[in-house]
Tab-separated table of C-alpha atoms in Angstrom:
chain	number	residue	atom	x	y	z
A	1	GLY	CA	-40.130	-96.981	50.298
A	2	GLN	CA	-42.353	-99.432	52.100
A	3	HIS	CA	-40.822	-102.582	53.606
A	4	VAL	CA	-42.636	-105.578	55.159
A	5	LEU	CA	-40.887	-107.815	57.712
A	6	ASN	CA	-42.505	-111.283	58.183
A	7	TYR	CA	-41.373	-113.348	61.177
A	8	PHE	CA	-42.259	-116.117	63.660
A	9	SER	CA	-40.640	-117.598	66.740
A	10	VAL	CA	-39.637	-121.174	67.749
A	11	ASP	CA	-38.896	-122.267	71.337
A	12	ALA	CA	-36.465	-124.949	72.501
A	13	ALA	CA	-39.166	-127.597	72.383
A	14	GLY	CA	-39.896	-126.827	68.751
A	15	ASN	CA	-43.138	-125.010	69.345
A	16	ILE	CA	-43.705	-122.553	66.498
A	17	GLY	CA	-45.347	-119.222	67.185
A	18	ILE	CA	-47.840	-117.463	64.978
A	19	GLN	CA	-46.331	-115.787	61.947
A	20	GLN	CA	-46.452	-112.014	62.211
A	21	SER	CA	-45.552	-109.113	59.962
A	22	SER	CA	-44.526	-105.517	60.476
A	23	THR	CA	-44.548	-102.747	57.877
A	24	TYR	CA	-41.941	-99.994	57.824
A	25	ILE	CA	-41.831	-96.887	55.650
A	26	VAL	CA	-38.471	-95.392	54.919
A	27	ASP	CA	-38.957	-91.888	53.520
A	28	LYS	CA	-36.060	-89.575	52.907
A	29	THR	CA	-37.744	-87.652	50.078
A	30	ALA	CA	-39.726	-84.441	50.238
A	31	PRO	CA	-43.312	-84.485	48.938
A	32	THR	CA	-44.023	-83.611	45.319
A	33	LEU	CA	-46.319	-80.643	44.701
A	34	SER	CA	-48.415	-79.696	41.672
A	35	TYR	CA	-51.172	-77.129	41.224
A	36	ASN	CA	-53.925	-76.387	38.751
A	37	LEU	CA	-53.486	-72.728	37.744
A	38	ASP	CA	-50.801	-72.332	35.086
A	39	GLN	CA	-51.622	-68.911	33.597
A	40	PRO	CA	-50.301	-65.592	34.971
A	41	GLY	CA	-53.648	-63.830	34.655
A	42	TYR	CA	-57.390	-64.540	34.598
A	43	SER	CA	-60.454	-62.432	33.797
A	44	SER	CA	-62.647	-64.433	36.202
A	45	PHE	CA	-62.295	-65.523	39.821
A	46	GLN	CA	-60.339	-68.741	40.342
A	47	THR	CA	-59.530	-71.333	43.016
A	48	LEU	CA	-55.981	-72.599	43.448
A	49	PHE	CA	-55.839	-76.322	44.235
A	50	ILE	CA	-52.556	-77.880	45.346
A	51	THR	CA	-51.936	-81.618	44.993
A	52	ILE	CA	-49.467	-83.479	47.241
A	53	ALA	CA	-47.804	-86.799	46.389
A	54	ASP	CA	-45.885	-88.512	49.199
A	55	LEU	CA	-45.495	-91.853	50.980
A	56	THR	CA	-46.626	-90.378	54.279
A	57	THR	CA	-49.157	-87.809	55.390
A	58	SER	CA	-48.220	-84.276	54.387
A	59	ASN	CA	-49.607	-80.793	54.726
A	60	VAL	CA	-49.064	-77.487	52.971
A	61	ARG	CA	-48.562	-74.139	54.645
A	62	TYR	CA	-48.796	-70.854	52.811
A	63	THR	CA	-48.707	-67.056	52.938
A	64	LEU	CA	-50.183	-64.603	50.462
A	65	THR	CA	-50.672	-60.920	49.612
A	66	THR	CA	-53.174	-59.205	47.317
A	67	ASP	CA	-51.546	-55.781	46.898
A	68	GLY	CA	-48.612	-56.823	44.736
A	69	SER	CA	-46.151	-56.811	47.624
A	70	GLU	CA	-43.905	-59.778	48.379
A	71	PRO	CA	-45.412	-62.083	51.029
A	72	ALA	CA	-43.398	-63.353	53.945
A	73	LEU	CA	-41.862	-66.789	53.515
A	74	PRO	CA	-44.182	-69.449	54.958
A	75	THR	CA	-43.126	-71.297	58.095
A	76	SER	CA	-44.465	-74.153	60.200
A	77	SER	CA	-46.813	-71.657	61.869
A	78	SER	CA	-48.291	-70.275	58.636
A	79	THR	CA	-51.831	-70.967	57.427
A	80	VAL	CA	-52.550	-74.634	56.688
A	81	TYR	CA	-53.848	-75.297	53.192
A	82	SER	CA	-57.241	-77.050	52.972
A	83	PRO	CA	-57.478	-79.507	50.039
A	84	SER	CA	-61.281	-79.391	50.184
A	85	THR	CA	-61.595	-75.637	49.589
A	86	GLY	CA	-58.310	-74.646	47.979
A	87	ILE	CA	-57.261	-70.998	47.991
A	88	GLU	CA	-60.000	-68.800	46.558
A	89	LEU	CA	-58.790	-65.933	44.367
A	90	ASN	CA	-62.052	-64.039	44.706
A	91	SER	CA	-61.214	-60.372	44.165
A	92	ASP	CA	-59.572	-58.223	41.520
A	93	ALA	CA	-55.992	-58.086	42.720
A	94	ILE	CA	-52.421	-59.147	42.145
A	95	TRP	CA	-52.210	-62.337	44.198
A	96	LYS	CA	-48.802	-63.532	45.354
A	97	ILE	CA	-48.811	-66.911	47.091
A	98	ARG	CA	-45.869	-68.733	48.697
A	99	PHE	CA	-46.231	-72.329	49.903
A	100	PHE	CA	-44.333	-75.463	50.850
A	101	ALA	CA	-45.194	-79.001	51.949
A	102	VAL	CA	-43.779	-81.072	54.782
A	103	ASP	CA	-44.508	-84.716	55.549
A	104	GLU	CA	-44.832	-86.396	58.941
A	105	LEU	CA	-41.173	-87.416	58.862
A	106	GLY	CA	-40.064	-83.826	58.421
A	107	ASN	CA	-39.127	-83.965	54.735
A	108	GLN	CA	-39.868	-80.511	53.346
A	109	THR	CA	-40.138	-79.064	49.863
A	110	ASP	CA	-38.607	-75.804	48.737
A	111	THR	CA	-40.931	-72.807	48.881
A	112	ILE	CA	-42.908	-72.390	45.659
A	113	ALA	CA	-43.941	-68.949	44.367
A	114	ALA	CA	-47.209	-68.594	42.414
A	115	ASN	CA	-48.314	-65.168	41.161
A	116	TYR	CA	-51.690	-64.412	39.568
A	117	THR	CA	-53.419	-61.313	38.267
A	118	ILE	CA	-57.193	-61.460	38.685
A	119	ASP	CA	-58.972	-58.716	36.735
A	120	THR	CA	-62.689	-59.028	36.008
A	121	THR	CA	-63.441	-55.324	35.494
A	122	GLN	CA	-63.504	-53.179	32.354
A	123	PRO	CA	-61.291	-50.095	32.052
A	124	VAL	CA	-62.888	-46.652	32.488
A	125	LEU	CA	-62.922	-44.042	29.715
A	126	ALA	CA	-63.317	-40.368	30.614
A	127	VAL	CA	-63.178	-36.936	28.933
A	128	ASP	CA	-62.257	-33.677	30.618
A	129	ASN	CA	-64.878	-31.675	28.645
A	130	PRO	CA	-68.329	-33.272	28.501
A	131	ALA	CA	-69.947	-33.855	25.145
A	132	GLY	CA	-72.162	-30.963	24.075
A	133	VAL	CA	-72.299	-27.647	22.254
A	134	TYR	CA	-69.383	-25.234	22.363
A	135	SER	CA	-68.639	-21.838	20.892
A	136	ALA	CA	-66.567	-21.813	17.739
A	137	SER	CA	-64.760	-18.672	18.838
A	138	SER	CA	-61.746	-20.706	19.951
A	139	GLN	CA	-60.182	-24.128	19.449
A	140	LEU	CA	-61.867	-26.914	21.404
A	141	ASP	CA	-59.386	-29.174	23.190
A	142	ILE	CA	-60.514	-32.542	24.535
A	143	ALA	CA	-58.465	-34.843	26.733
A	144	LEU	CA	-59.564	-38.487	26.583
A	145	SER	CA	-58.151	-40.682	29.325
A	146	VAL	CA	-58.358	-44.322	30.377
A	147	THR	CA	-57.771	-45.942	33.750
A	148	ASP	CA	-57.930	-49.480	35.104
A	149	ALA	CA	-57.649	-50.684	38.688
A	150	ILE	CA	-55.311	-53.566	37.811
A	151	ASP	CA	-53.846	-53.010	34.353
A	152	LEU	CA	-51.753	-49.835	34.406
A	153	ASN	CA	-51.691	-49.600	30.602
A	154	PRO	CA	-55.056	-50.487	29.048
A	155	THR	CA	-55.358	-49.719	25.354
A	156	VAL	CA	-57.933	-47.424	23.752
A	157	TYR	CA	-58.950	-47.735	20.092
A	158	TYR	CA	-60.616	-44.624	18.697
A	159	THR	CA	-61.796	-42.660	15.661
A	160	THR	CA	-62.543	-38.965	15.150
A	161	ASP	CA	-64.339	-39.217	11.802
A	162	GLY	CA	-67.621	-40.696	13.060
A	163	THR	CA	-66.840	-44.300	12.068
A	164	GLU	CA	-66.961	-47.192	14.524
A	165	PRO	CA	-63.542	-48.031	15.997
A	166	THR	CA	-62.064	-51.528	15.679
A	167	ASN	CA	-58.888	-53.251	16.808
A	168	ALA	CA	-57.273	-51.840	13.666
A	169	SER	CA	-58.105	-48.202	14.555
A	170	SER	CA	-55.731	-45.644	16.009
A	171	GLN	CA	-54.816	-46.419	19.596
A	172	PHE	CA	-53.304	-44.868	22.684
A	173	GLN	CA	-52.545	-45.619	26.315
A	174	GLY	CA	-53.005	-43.216	29.189
A	175	LEU	CA	-54.051	-39.843	27.720
A	176	LEU	CA	-55.002	-38.503	24.289
A	177	ASN	CA	-55.451	-34.831	23.394
A	178	VAL	CA	-57.854	-34.075	20.541
A	179	SER	CA	-58.484	-30.604	19.115
A	180	PHE	CA	-61.373	-29.327	16.976
A	181	ASN	CA	-61.484	-25.877	15.368
A	182	ALA	CA	-64.214	-26.034	12.720
A	183	LEU	CA	-67.947	-25.376	12.830
A	184	GLY	CA	-70.203	-28.406	12.997
A	185	SER	CA	-70.390	-31.746	14.748
A	186	HIS	CA	-67.290	-33.672	15.788
A	187	PHE	CA	-67.199	-37.205	17.157
A	188	ILE	CA	-64.804	-39.165	19.296
A	189	LYS	CA	-65.729	-42.850	19.305
A	190	ALA	CA	-63.656	-45.152	21.445
A	191	PHE	CA	-63.476	-48.385	23.380
A	192	ALA	CA	-60.879	-49.652	25.840
A	193	THR	CA	-59.497	-53.109	26.547
A	194	ASP	CA	-57.087	-54.358	29.190
A	195	ALA	CA	-54.424	-57.043	29.146
A	196	LEU	CA	-56.891	-59.780	30.128
A	197	GLY	CA	-59.464	-58.865	27.495
A	198	ASN	CA	-61.980	-56.918	29.586
A	199	THR	CA	-63.435	-54.542	26.985
A	200	THR	CA	-65.796	-51.592	27.207
A	201	PRO	CA	-68.623	-50.977	24.739
A	202	VAL	CA	-67.943	-48.307	22.124
A	203	GLN	CA	-68.568	-44.894	23.681
A	204	THR	CA	-69.496	-41.875	21.556
A	205	PHE	CA	-68.673	-38.309	22.552
A	206	GLU	CA	-70.248	-35.673	20.267
A	207	TYR	CA	-69.006	-32.092	20.263
A	208	ILE	CA	-70.734	-29.329	18.301
A	209	GLN	CA	-68.889	-26.108	17.588
A	210	SER	CA	-71.350	-23.370	16.749
A	211	SER	CA	-71.708	-19.690	16.112
A	212	THR	CA	-73.888	-17.908	18.665
A	213	ILE	CA	-77.005	-15.777	18.538
A	214	SER	CA	-77.462	-13.422	21.454
A	215	ALA	CA	-79.044	-10.053	21.987
A	216	ALA	CA	-76.149	-7.700	21.564
A	217	ASP	CA	-78.089	-4.611	22.756
A	218	GLY	CA	-78.779	-6.177	26.138
A	219	ASN	CA	-82.547	-6.090	25.648
A	220	ASN	CA	-82.867	-9.565	24.088
A	221	THR	CA	-83.958	-8.008	20.798
A	222	ILE	CA	-82.787	-7.981	17.199
A	223	SER	CA	-83.452	-4.434	16.006
A	224	VAL	CA	-81.405	-4.430	12.784
A	225	ASP	CA	-81.659	-6.666	9.738
A	226	THR	CA	-79.634	-9.833	10.454
A	227	THR	CA	-78.685	-12.798	8.280
A	228	LEU	CA	-77.699	-16.246	9.571
A	229	THR	CA	-75.489	-17.794	6.897
A	230	LYS	CA	-74.955	-21.456	6.198
A	231	ALA	CA	-71.210	-20.823	6.197
A	232	LEU	CA	-71.331	-19.995	9.914
A	233	SER	CA	-73.854	-22.724	10.787
A	234	PRO	CA	-74.649	-24.212	13.252
A	235	TYR	CA	-75.795	-21.376	15.524
A	236	ARG	CA	-76.366	-21.728	19.238
A	237	VAL	CA	-79.194	-19.607	20.677
A	238	LEU	CA	-78.101	-18.252	24.050
A	239	ASP	CA	-81.010	-15.881	24.890
A	240	LEU	CA	-84.742	-15.521	24.508
A	241	ILE	CA	-84.616	-13.499	21.290
A	242	THR	CA	-87.260	-11.127	19.900
A	243	VAL	CA	-87.052	-9.884	16.308
A	244	ASN	CA	-88.487	-6.341	16.538
A	245	ALA	CA	-91.085	-5.008	14.167
A	246	GLY	CA	-89.407	-3.414	11.199
A	247	SER	CA	-86.392	-5.751	11.457
A	248	THR	CA	-85.765	-8.829	9.351
A	249	LEU	CA	-84.031	-12.050	10.448
A	250	THR	CA	-82.944	-14.023	7.386
A	251	ILE	CA	-82.021	-17.693	7.861
A	252	GLU	CA	-80.307	-19.218	4.841
A	253	PRO	CA	-81.327	-22.704	3.700
A	254	GLY	CA	-79.368	-25.408	5.491
A	255	VAL	CA	-78.710	-23.340	8.629
A	256	GLU	CA	-78.963	-25.344	11.848
A	257	LEU	CA	-80.163	-23.635	15.057
A	258	LEU	CA	-79.311	-25.127	18.454
A	259	PHE	CA	-81.517	-23.898	21.279
A	260	ASP	CA	-80.529	-24.154	24.914
A	261	SER	CA	-83.319	-25.453	27.150
A	262	SER	CA	-86.541	-23.356	27.131
A	263	LEU	CA	-85.176	-20.777	24.660
A	264	TYR	CA	-86.872	-19.613	21.471
A	265	ILE	CA	-86.986	-16.746	18.956
A	266	SER	CA	-90.072	-14.526	18.910
A	267	VAL	CA	-90.642	-12.763	15.576
A	268	ARG	CA	-92.532	-9.452	15.557
A	269	GLY	CA	-90.849	-8.297	12.396
A	270	THR	CA	-90.111	-10.587	9.448
């Protein structure tokens, strides 16, 4: 602690000197450290501020890494902490910080370890087959995947019945395989969230499995009577089709035709 010595002098003739005082600090105790960030992860950038309590002047030295690896132990030659700016955690990363304090009398704290995950970015949803129209001649297999730069296991909530997914919907991590094998429209609706709450909007992937209309004779013509039935709807038109004179193309009520870009059916028959 702090000690004050007051004293004066007297000579042989009884003359009394001016009273003086001297202050002494006896410090055998290491500084006390505290810091402001007490959570393991944050979804926004942060600044770590370290507070030092000690009888004498102290400073903090630190080391850090941002790739998840263990930093070297700090020494007297490590970076000096600045109380005015703190340590800015200003990128998405796994921050590992090691620091200690030492006062002017050489009393030193143990090294303190502080680890923080900073993740401000949403996960990424992807499908291996893009949404669109596909032939119904075979089963359609879709792989839905999710990745995140920081969280290795983000969660995806999804539906395949066209309804909006919620936190109570089916879920997966990593990869999901979905198969469709029926004519018509199929929907995968999904959103992803990571451990720190970064959440994507709901994404909709629509897949249409259809029968096909093409010119079987190689001349882009329908030369025999043909019926498009509702049972095999929808139909995808793959060619510029001409219905020849004398031939009839019958389209049952409720049949849906899907035309690729710039395609049409020209009717010269009925």
